[in-house]
Short mmCIF file of C-alpha atoms in Angstrom, two decimals:
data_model
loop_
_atom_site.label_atom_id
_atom_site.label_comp_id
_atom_site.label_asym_id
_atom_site.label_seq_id
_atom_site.Cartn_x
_atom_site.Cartn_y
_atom_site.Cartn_z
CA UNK A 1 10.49 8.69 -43.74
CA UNK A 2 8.86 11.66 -44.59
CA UNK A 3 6.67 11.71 -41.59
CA UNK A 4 9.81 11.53 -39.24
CA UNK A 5 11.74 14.01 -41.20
CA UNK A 6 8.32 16.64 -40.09
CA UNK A 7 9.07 15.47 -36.63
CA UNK A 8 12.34 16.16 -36.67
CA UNK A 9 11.81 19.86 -38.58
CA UNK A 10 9.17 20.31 -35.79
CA UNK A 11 12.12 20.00 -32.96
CA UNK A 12 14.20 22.13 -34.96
CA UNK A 13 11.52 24.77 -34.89
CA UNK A 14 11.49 24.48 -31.24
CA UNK A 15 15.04 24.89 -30.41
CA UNK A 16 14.83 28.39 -32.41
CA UNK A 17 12.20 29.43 -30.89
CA UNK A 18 14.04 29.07 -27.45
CA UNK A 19 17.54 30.65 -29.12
CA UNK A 20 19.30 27.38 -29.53
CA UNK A 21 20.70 26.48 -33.26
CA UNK A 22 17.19 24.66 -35.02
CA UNK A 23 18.69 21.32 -35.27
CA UNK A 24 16.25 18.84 -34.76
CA UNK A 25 16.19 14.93 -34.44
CA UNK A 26 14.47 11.97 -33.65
CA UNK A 27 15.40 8.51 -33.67
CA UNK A 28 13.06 5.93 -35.28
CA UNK A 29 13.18 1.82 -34.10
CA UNK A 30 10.32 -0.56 -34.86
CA UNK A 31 8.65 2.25 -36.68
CA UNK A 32 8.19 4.42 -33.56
CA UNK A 33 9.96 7.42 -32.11
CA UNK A 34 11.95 6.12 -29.39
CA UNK A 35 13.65 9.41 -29.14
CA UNK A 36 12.78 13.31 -30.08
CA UNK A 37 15.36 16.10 -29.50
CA UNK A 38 17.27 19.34 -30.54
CA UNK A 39 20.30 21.17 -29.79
CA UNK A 40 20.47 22.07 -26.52
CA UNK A 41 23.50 23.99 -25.67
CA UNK A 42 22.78 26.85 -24.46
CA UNK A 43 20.06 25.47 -21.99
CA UNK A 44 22.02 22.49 -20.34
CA UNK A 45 25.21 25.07 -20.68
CA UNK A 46 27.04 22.13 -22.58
CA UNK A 47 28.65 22.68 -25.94
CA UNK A 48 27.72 18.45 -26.71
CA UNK A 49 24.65 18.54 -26.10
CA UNK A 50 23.89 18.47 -29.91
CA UNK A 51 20.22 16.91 -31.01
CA UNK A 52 21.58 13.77 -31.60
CA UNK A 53 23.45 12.99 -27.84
CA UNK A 54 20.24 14.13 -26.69
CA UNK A 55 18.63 11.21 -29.00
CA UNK A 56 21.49 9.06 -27.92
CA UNK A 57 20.44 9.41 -24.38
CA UNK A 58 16.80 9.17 -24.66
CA UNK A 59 17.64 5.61 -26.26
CA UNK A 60 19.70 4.68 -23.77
CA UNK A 61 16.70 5.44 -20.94
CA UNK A 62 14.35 3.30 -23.44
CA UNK A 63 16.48 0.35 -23.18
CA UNK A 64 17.00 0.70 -19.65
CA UNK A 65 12.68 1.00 -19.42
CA UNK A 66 11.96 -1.78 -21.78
CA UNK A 67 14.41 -4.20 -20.51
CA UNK A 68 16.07 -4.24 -23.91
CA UNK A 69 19.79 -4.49 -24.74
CA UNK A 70 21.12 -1.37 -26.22
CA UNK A 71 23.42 -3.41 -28.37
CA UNK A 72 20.43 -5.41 -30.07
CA UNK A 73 18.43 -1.57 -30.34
CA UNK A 74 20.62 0.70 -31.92
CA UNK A 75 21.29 -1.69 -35.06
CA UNK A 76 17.68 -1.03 -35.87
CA UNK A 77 17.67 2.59 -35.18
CA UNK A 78 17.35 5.40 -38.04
CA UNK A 79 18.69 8.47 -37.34
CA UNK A 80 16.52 11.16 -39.03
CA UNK A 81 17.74 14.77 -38.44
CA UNK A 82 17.52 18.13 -40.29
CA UNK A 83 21.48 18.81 -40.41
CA UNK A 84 24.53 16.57 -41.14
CA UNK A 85 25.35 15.24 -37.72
CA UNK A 86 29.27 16.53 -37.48
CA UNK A 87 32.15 15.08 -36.89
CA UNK A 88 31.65 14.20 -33.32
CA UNK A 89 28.06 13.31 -33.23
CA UNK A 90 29.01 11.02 -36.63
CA UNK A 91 31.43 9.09 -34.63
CA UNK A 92 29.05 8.37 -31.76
CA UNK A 93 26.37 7.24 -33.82
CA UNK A 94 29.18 4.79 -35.98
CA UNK A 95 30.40 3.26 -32.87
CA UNK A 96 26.88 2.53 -31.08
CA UNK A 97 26.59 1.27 -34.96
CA UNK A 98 22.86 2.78 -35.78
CA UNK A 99 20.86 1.20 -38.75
CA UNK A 100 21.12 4.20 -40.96
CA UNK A 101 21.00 8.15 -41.19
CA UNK A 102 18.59 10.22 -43.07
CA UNK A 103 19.38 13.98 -43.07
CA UNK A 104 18.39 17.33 -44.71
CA UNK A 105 21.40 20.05 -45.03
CA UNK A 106 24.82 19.09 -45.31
CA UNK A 107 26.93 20.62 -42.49
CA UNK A 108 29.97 21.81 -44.65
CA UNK A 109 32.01 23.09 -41.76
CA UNK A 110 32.10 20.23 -39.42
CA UNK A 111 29.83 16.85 -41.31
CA UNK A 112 30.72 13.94 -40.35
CA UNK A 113 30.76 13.10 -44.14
CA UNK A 114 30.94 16.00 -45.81
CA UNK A 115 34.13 17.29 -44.44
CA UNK A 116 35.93 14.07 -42.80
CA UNK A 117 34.03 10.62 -43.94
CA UNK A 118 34.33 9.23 -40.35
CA UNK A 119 33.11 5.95 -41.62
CA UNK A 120 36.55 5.00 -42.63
CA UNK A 121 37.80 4.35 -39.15
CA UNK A 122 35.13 1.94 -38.62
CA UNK A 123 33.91 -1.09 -39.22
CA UNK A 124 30.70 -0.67 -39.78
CA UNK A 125 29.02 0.60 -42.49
CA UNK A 126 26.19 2.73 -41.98
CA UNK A 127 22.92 3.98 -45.18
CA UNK A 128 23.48 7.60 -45.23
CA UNK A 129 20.49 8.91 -46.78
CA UNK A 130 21.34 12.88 -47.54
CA UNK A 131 19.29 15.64 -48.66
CA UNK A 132 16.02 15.15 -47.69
CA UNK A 133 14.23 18.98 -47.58
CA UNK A 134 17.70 20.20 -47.08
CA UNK A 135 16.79 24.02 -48.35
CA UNK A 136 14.27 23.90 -45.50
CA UNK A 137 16.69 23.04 -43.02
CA UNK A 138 19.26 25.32 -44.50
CA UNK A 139 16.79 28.03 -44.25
CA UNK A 140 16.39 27.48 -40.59
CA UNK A 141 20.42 27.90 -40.02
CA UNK A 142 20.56 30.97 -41.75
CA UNK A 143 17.25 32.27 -40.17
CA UNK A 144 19.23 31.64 -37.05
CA UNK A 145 22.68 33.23 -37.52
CA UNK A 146 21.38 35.93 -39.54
CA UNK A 147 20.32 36.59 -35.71
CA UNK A 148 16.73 37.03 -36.37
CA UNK A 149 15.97 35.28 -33.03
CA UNK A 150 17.44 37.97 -30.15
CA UNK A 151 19.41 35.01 -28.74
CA UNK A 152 21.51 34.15 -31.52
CA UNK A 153 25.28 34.03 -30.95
CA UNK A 154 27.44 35.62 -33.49
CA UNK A 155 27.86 33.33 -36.47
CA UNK A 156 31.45 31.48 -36.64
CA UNK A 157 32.21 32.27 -40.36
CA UNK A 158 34.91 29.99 -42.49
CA UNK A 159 38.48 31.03 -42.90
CA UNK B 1 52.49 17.53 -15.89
CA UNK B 2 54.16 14.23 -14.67
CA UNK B 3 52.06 13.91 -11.28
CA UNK B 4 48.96 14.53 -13.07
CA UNK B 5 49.83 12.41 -15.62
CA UNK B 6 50.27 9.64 -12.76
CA UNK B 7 46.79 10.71 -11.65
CA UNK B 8 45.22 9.43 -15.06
CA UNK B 9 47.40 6.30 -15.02
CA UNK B 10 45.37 5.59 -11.63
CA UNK B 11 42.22 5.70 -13.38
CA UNK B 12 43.24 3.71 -16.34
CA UNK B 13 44.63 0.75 -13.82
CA UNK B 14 41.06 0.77 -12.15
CA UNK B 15 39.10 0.98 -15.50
CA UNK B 16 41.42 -2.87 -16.58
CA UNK B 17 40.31 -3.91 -13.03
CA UNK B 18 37.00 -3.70 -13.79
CA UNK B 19 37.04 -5.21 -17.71
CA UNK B 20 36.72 -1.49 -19.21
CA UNK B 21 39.25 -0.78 -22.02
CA UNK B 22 41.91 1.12 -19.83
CA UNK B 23 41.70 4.92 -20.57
CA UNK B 24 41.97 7.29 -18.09
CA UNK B 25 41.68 10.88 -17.85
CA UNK B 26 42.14 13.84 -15.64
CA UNK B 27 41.13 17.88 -15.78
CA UNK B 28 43.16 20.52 -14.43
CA UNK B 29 42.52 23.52 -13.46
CA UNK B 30 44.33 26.34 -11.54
CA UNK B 31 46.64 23.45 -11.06
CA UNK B 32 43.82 21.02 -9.17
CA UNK B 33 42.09 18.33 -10.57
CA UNK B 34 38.36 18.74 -11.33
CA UNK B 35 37.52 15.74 -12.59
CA UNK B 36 39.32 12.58 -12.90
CA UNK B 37 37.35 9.64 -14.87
CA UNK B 38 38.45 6.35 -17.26
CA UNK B 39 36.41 4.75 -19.89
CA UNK B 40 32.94 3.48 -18.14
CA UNK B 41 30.85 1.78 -21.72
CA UNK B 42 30.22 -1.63 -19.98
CA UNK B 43 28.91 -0.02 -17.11
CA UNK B 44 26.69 2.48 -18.15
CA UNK B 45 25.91 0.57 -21.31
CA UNK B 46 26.64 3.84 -23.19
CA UNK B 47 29.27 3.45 -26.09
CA UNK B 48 30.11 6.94 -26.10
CA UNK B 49 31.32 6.98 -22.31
CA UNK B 50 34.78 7.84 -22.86
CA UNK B 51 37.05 8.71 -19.90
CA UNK B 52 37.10 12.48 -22.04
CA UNK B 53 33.09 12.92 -21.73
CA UNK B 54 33.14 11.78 -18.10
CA UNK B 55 35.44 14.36 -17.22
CA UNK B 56 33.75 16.85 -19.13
CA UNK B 57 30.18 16.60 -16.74
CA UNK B 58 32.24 16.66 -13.96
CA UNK B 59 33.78 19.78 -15.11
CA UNK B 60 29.83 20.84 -15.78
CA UNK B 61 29.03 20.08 -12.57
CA UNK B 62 32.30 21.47 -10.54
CA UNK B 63 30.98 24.75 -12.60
CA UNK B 64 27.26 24.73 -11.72
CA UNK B 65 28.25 24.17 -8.21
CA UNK B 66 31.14 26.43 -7.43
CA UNK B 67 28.66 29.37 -10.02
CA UNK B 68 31.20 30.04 -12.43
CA UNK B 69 30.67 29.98 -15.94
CA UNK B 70 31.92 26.60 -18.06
CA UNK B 71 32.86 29.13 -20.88
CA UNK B 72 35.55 30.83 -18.54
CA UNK B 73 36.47 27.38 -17.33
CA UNK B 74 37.36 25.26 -20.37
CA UNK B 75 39.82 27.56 -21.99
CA UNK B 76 41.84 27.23 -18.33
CA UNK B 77 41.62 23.34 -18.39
CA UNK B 78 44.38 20.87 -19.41
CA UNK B 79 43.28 17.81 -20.43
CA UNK B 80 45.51 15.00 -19.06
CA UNK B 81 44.87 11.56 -20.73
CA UNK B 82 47.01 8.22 -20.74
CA UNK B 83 45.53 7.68 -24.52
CA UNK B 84 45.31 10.07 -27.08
CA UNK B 85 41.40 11.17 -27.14
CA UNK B 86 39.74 9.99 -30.69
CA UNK B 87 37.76 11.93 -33.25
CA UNK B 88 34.42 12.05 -31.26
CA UNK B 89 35.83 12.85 -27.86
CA UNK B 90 38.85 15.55 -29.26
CA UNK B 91 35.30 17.32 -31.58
CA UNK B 92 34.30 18.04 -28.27
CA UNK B 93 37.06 18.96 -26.52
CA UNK B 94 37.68 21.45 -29.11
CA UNK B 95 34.17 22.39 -29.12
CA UNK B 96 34.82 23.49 -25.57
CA UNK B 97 37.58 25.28 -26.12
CA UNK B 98 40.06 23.80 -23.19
CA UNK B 99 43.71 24.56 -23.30
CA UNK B 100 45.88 21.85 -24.05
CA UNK B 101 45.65 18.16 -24.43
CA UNK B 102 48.46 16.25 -23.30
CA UNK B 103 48.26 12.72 -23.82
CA UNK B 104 50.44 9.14 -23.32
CA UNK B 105 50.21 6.86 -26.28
CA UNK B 106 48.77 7.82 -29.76
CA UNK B 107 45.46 5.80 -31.22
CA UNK B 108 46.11 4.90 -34.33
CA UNK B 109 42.54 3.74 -35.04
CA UNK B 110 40.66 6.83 -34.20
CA UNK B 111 42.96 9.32 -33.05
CA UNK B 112 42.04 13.11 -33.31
CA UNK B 113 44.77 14.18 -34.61
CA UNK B 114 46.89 11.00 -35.36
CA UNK B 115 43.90 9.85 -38.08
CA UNK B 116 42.19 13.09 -38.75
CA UNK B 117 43.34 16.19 -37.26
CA UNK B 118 39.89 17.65 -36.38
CA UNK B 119 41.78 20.99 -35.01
CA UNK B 120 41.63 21.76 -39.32
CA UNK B 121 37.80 22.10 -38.43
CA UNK B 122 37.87 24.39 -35.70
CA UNK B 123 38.78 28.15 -35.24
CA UNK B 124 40.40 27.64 -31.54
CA UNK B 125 43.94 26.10 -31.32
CA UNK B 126 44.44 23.80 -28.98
CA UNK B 127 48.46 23.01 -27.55
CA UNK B 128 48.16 19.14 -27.81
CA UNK B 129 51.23 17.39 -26.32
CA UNK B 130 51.50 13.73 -27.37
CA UNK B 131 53.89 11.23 -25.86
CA UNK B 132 53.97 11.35 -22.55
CA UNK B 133 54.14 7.87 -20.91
CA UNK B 134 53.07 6.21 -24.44
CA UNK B 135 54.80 3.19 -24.00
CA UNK B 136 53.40 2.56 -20.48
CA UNK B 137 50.01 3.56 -22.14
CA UNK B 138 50.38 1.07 -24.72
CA UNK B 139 51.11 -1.79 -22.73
CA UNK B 140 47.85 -1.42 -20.42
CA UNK B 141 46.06 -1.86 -23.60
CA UNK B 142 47.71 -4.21 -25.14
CA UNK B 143 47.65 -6.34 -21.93
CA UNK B 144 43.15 -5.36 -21.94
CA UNK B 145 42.98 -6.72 -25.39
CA UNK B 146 45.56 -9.82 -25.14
CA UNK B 147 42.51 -10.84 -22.63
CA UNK B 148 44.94 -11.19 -19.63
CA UNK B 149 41.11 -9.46 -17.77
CA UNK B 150 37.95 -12.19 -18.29
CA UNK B 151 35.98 -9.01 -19.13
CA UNK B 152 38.03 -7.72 -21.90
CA UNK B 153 35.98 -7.85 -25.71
CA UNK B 154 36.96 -9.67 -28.71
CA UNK B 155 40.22 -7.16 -29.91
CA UNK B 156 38.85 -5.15 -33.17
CA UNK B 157 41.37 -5.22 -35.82
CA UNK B 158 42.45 -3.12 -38.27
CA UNK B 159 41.30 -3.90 -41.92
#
């Protein structure tokens, strides 16, 4: 998992490079990357387009390719990705019922386990595998919104 | 509120027709609708297809063509919805920022604010106004998932 944790940290690194916040994912099935991505907000103009629709997508055009039935794919897919997915991206992955979710830094404003366990309201129960070189990631966010990068929006602090 | 309520009722009664769970959804803005969409998972084969994101890339798209920017847009647009929207789909509408939410029956399953009230998470309030309609609401669903439609899935039930 290691090796697709790098991949993901090396999307992440992209999408600050290119002013977006360095979230970075990639979604694993049959050992392979099926799907590579980071946040891309600012670029597609669309506040959802966080790494993991992007993922979501990408595995939807790889079923669609490879004849495959999305419903017999995502079961076997592992999520890896340098932040918490939140809230929203949480429930999407919970209802297209992934295999299991491997990430670095919690996300303690919006996680989709951290601040509301969406798992609850569903049936399935997904491996949630936290932590894994979540300083690294962490430094990436504050990197970010400590607006080191020129394109940096101003940070959304907690009440 | 009532006519465009109406509006959404049209798209839920041709999202049953068609075996999708009936949800349906309209945008308004400067008192027009924008984007009108129901629930559309069997047909794209994409879980996350909720009338709510449909609408919201047809508001992306009435903004990229008409050259006005989706962050002036959003905080202008009611969302109009026969069901209320659930965790993943209200994450993003508040991500977006629109105005109000006004919805028919309440989901008591994955509702946004019924099962968690995800507006805690955000900084932007958001005027939600539930009720409108619910019982008609209700019924369409409870008639999808008695399996009066062929198409209609197995009912999930609440543990």
């Amino acid at each position: 998992m290691e090796t697709f944790m790098e991949e993901a940290f090396v999307e992440a690194r992209k999408a600050i490079s290119v002013g977006e916040v360095p979230v970075g994912c990639v979604f694993i099935y049959q050992n392979e990357i099926i799907a590579r991505g980071s946040n891309n907000v600012n670029a597609t103009k669309n506040a959802t387009r966080h790494a993991e629709f992007v993922c979501i997508d990408q595995t939807l055009e790889f079923c669609k390719k490879n004849n495959v039935e999305w419903e017999n794919v995502f079961p076997k897919v592992s999520v890896v990705v340098t932040v918490e997915p939140c809230i929203m991206c949480a429930s999407a992955l919970y209802e297209l019922g992934v295999k299991e979710i491997v990430f670095g830094c919690a996300n303690d404003r919006f996680g989709g386990k951290t601040v509301v366990n969406v798992e609850t309201f569903f049936e399935k129960k997904i491996k949630v595998i936290p932590g894994i070189r979540a300083d690294e990631a962490m430094e990436l966010l504050k990197k970010f919104y400590k607006g080191e990068n020129p394109s940096a929006p101003v940070p959304k602090t907690k009440r």
